[in-house]
Amino acid sequence: MSTSGIFRKLLGAILRERQPYNPRILLKTWNIRGGKLYVRGELQVSIPIDFYYKHVSKYTTNNGRLYGGVDTNVDRINLAIVDRGGRLRDVKTFWLEEASRKNCPRRRARSVIGMAVHDMLRYAYHHGVKTLFLENPEVLGRLKLLWIRSGKRLHRNYNYKVSMFRNTVIEMIALKAPLYSIDISYVSPKGTTHSEEHDEITRRHRLDRHTASAYLIALRGIERHATIQKDTV
């Protein structure tokens, strides 16, 4: 059995701290050579998420005071960074084109998505982002059905990509954000595209439509946080 990198460190911590885990052996291939059976597989272990964060976190503190809005699409992740007053500070696009192709192997797609997600989170952390606002996957799923029924599809693979891809990216961002000490909050994506407010932001700040959506998501998130804080006072 062999492993490397962060997984070697994590396995060492599991054994050293005697952390309980659930094992599973995944058989991949087998054959018989010279009358002997040879197999190739993986030993997979499941551990508590808190234990994972404890041992693999890249940044244990975050003194940032800015907010980020994230818009996910089938070929990109758009990040808009704003301050507490909603002023736009920075924007950045992270590309996922290879992973979005339908014939891209699942393992390769997850690798491409994972690298893009880490690039985005690293960029957000080093640019002072403390909280990221993401589209609510549950609401996004319901809106997906409306988009499909209304015929808003770009090509024959649109249904496949909308139903599987965007929520996968959102879930991975939410899973990896604690490694950078970045908080996650969800907002409804309704109205963040194809609305008068969206079109106005696109013109005023000269943004592409995806970055404008990310900016709107950030603004919605700040408004939601302000409302929650007001109600708890």
mmCIF file of C-alpha atoms in Angstrom, residues 59 62-68 79-83 89-92 94 119-131 182:
data_model
loop_
_atom_site.group_PDB
_atom_site.id
_atom_site.type_symbol
_atom_site.label_atom_id
_atom_site.label_comp_id
_atom_site.label_asym_id
_atom_site.label_seq_id
_atom_site.Cartn_x
_atom_site.Cartn_y
_atom_site.Cartn_z
ATOM 1 C CA TYR A 59 -4.665 28.619 7.295
ATOM 2 C CA ASN A 62 -8.345 34.678 8.936
ATOM 3 C CA ASN A 63 -8.271 38.391 9.738
ATOM 4 C CA GLY A 64 -9.983 39.432 6.522
ATOM 5 C CA ARG A 65 -12.934 41.834 6.589
ATOM 6 C CA LEU A 66 -14.200 41.537 3.032
ATOM 7 C CA TYR A 67 -16.935 39.447 1.446
ATOM 8 C CA GLY A 68 -16.991 37.357 -1.702
ATOM 9 C CA LEU A 79 -15.565 35.637 -7.767
ATOM 10 C CA ALA A 80 -16.536 39.194 -6.849
ATOM 11 C CA ILE A 81 -14.953 40.723 -3.716
ATOM 12 C CA VAL A 82 -16.768 43.553 -1.942
ATOM 13 C CA ASP A 83 -16.426 45.509 1.288
ATOM 14 C CA ARG A 89 -13.023 45.700 -4.706
ATOM 15 C CA ASP A 90 -11.893 42.978 -7.091
ATOM 16 C CA VAL A 91 -13.088 40.303 -9.531
ATOM 17 C CA LYS A 92 -11.510 37.093 -10.783
ATOM 18 C CA PHE A 94 -11.352 30.588 -12.565
ATOM 19 C CA ASP A 119 -7.076 28.518 -6.555
ATOM 20 C CA MET A 120 -10.238 30.523 -5.912
ATOM 21 C CA LEU A 121 -10.155 30.031 -2.139
ATOM 22 C CA ARG A 122 -6.447 30.848 -1.966
ATOM 23 C CA TYR A 123 -7.034 34.016 -3.995
ATOM 24 C CA ALA A 124 -9.974 35.010 -1.776
ATOM 25 C CA TYR A 125 -7.986 34.420 1.412
ATOM 26 C CA HIS A 126 -5.005 36.483 0.273
ATOM 27 C CA HIS A 127 -7.334 39.294 -0.814
ATOM 28 C CA GLY A 128 -8.960 39.660 2.595
ATOM 29 C CA VAL A 129 -12.144 37.619 2.183
ATOM 30 C CA LYS A 130 -13.571 36.315 5.451
ATOM 31 C CA THR A 131 -17.011 35.180 4.228
ATOM 32 C CA ILE A 182 -13.306 31.169 5.239
#
